[in-house]
Short mmCIF file of C-alpha atoms in Angstrom, two decimals:
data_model
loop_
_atom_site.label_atom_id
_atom_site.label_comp_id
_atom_site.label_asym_id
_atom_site.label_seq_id
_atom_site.Cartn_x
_atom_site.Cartn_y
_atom_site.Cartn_z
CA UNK A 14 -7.53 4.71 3.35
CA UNK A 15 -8.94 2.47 5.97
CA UNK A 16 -9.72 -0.94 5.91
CA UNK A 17 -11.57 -4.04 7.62
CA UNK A 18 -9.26 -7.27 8.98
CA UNK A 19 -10.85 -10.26 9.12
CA UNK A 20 -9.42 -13.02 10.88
CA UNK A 21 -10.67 -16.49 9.77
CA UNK A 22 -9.06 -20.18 10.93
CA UNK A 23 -6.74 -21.38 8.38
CA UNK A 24 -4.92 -24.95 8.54
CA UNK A 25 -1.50 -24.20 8.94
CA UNK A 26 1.84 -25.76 6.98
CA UNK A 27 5.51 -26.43 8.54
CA UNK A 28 8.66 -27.52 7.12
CA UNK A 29 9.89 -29.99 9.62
CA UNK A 30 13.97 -29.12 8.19
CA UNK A 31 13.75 -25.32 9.19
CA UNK A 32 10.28 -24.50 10.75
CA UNK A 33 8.98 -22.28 8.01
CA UNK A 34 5.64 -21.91 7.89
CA UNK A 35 2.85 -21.21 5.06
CA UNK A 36 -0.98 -21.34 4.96
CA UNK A 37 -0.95 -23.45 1.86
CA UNK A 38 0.63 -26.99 1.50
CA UNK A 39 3.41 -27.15 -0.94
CA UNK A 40 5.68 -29.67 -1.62
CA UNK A 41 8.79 -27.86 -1.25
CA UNK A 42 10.10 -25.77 1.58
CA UNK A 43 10.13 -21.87 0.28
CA UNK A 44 12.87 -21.28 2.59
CA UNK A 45 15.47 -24.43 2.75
CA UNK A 46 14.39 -25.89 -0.83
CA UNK A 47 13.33 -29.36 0.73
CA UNK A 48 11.32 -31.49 -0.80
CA UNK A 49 8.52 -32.91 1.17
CA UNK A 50 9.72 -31.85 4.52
CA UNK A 51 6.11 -29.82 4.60
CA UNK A 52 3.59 -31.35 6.71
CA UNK A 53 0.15 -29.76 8.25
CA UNK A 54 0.72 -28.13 11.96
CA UNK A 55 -2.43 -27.48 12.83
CA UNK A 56 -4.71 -24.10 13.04
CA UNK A 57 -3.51 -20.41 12.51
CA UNK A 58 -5.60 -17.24 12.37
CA UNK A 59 -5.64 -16.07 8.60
CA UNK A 60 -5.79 -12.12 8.21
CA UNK A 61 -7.80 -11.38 5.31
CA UNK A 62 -8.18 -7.43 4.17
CA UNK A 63 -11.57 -6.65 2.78
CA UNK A 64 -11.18 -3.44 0.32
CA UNK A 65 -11.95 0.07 1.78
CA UNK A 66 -14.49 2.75 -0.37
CA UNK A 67 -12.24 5.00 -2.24
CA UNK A 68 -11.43 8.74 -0.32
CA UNK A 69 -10.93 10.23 -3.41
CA UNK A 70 -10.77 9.22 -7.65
CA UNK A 71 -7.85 8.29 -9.07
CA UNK A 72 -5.75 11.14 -10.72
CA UNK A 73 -4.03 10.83 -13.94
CA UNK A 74 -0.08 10.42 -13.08
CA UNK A 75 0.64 13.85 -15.38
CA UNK A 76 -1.93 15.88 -12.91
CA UNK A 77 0.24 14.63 -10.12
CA UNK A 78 2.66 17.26 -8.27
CA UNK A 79 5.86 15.68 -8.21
CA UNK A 80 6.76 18.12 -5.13
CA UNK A 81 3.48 17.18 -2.69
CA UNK A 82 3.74 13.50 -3.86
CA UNK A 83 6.60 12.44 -1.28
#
């Protein structure tokens, strides 16, 4: 299945404790727990994934053959 990347500017977060980063502000660090330590860094390119047309239906998971499904 094949699909289309985008890449679009998003405003990027940091936690100024550890340096994590997110794309949305939050008010706590996801990594060291902080509280407020999150402040706005400036631009990062967003990947978005836009959905691919479907190669084939979906199959019903008893019509599946457990030994070709690995």
């Amino acid at each position: 299945m094949s699909s289309r990347t985008a890449r679009s500017k998003a405003p990027a977060y940091r936690c100024a404790e550890c340096g994590w980063t997110t794309v949305k502000w939050v008010g706590r660090c996801g990594e060291c727990q902080a509280w407020g330590t999150v402040e706005e860094a400036g631009q990062v390119a967003a990947r978005t994934t836009a959905a691919a047309t479907v190669a084939r239906p979906a199959q019903r998971i008893a019509e599946v053959d457990a030994t070709t499904a690995a």
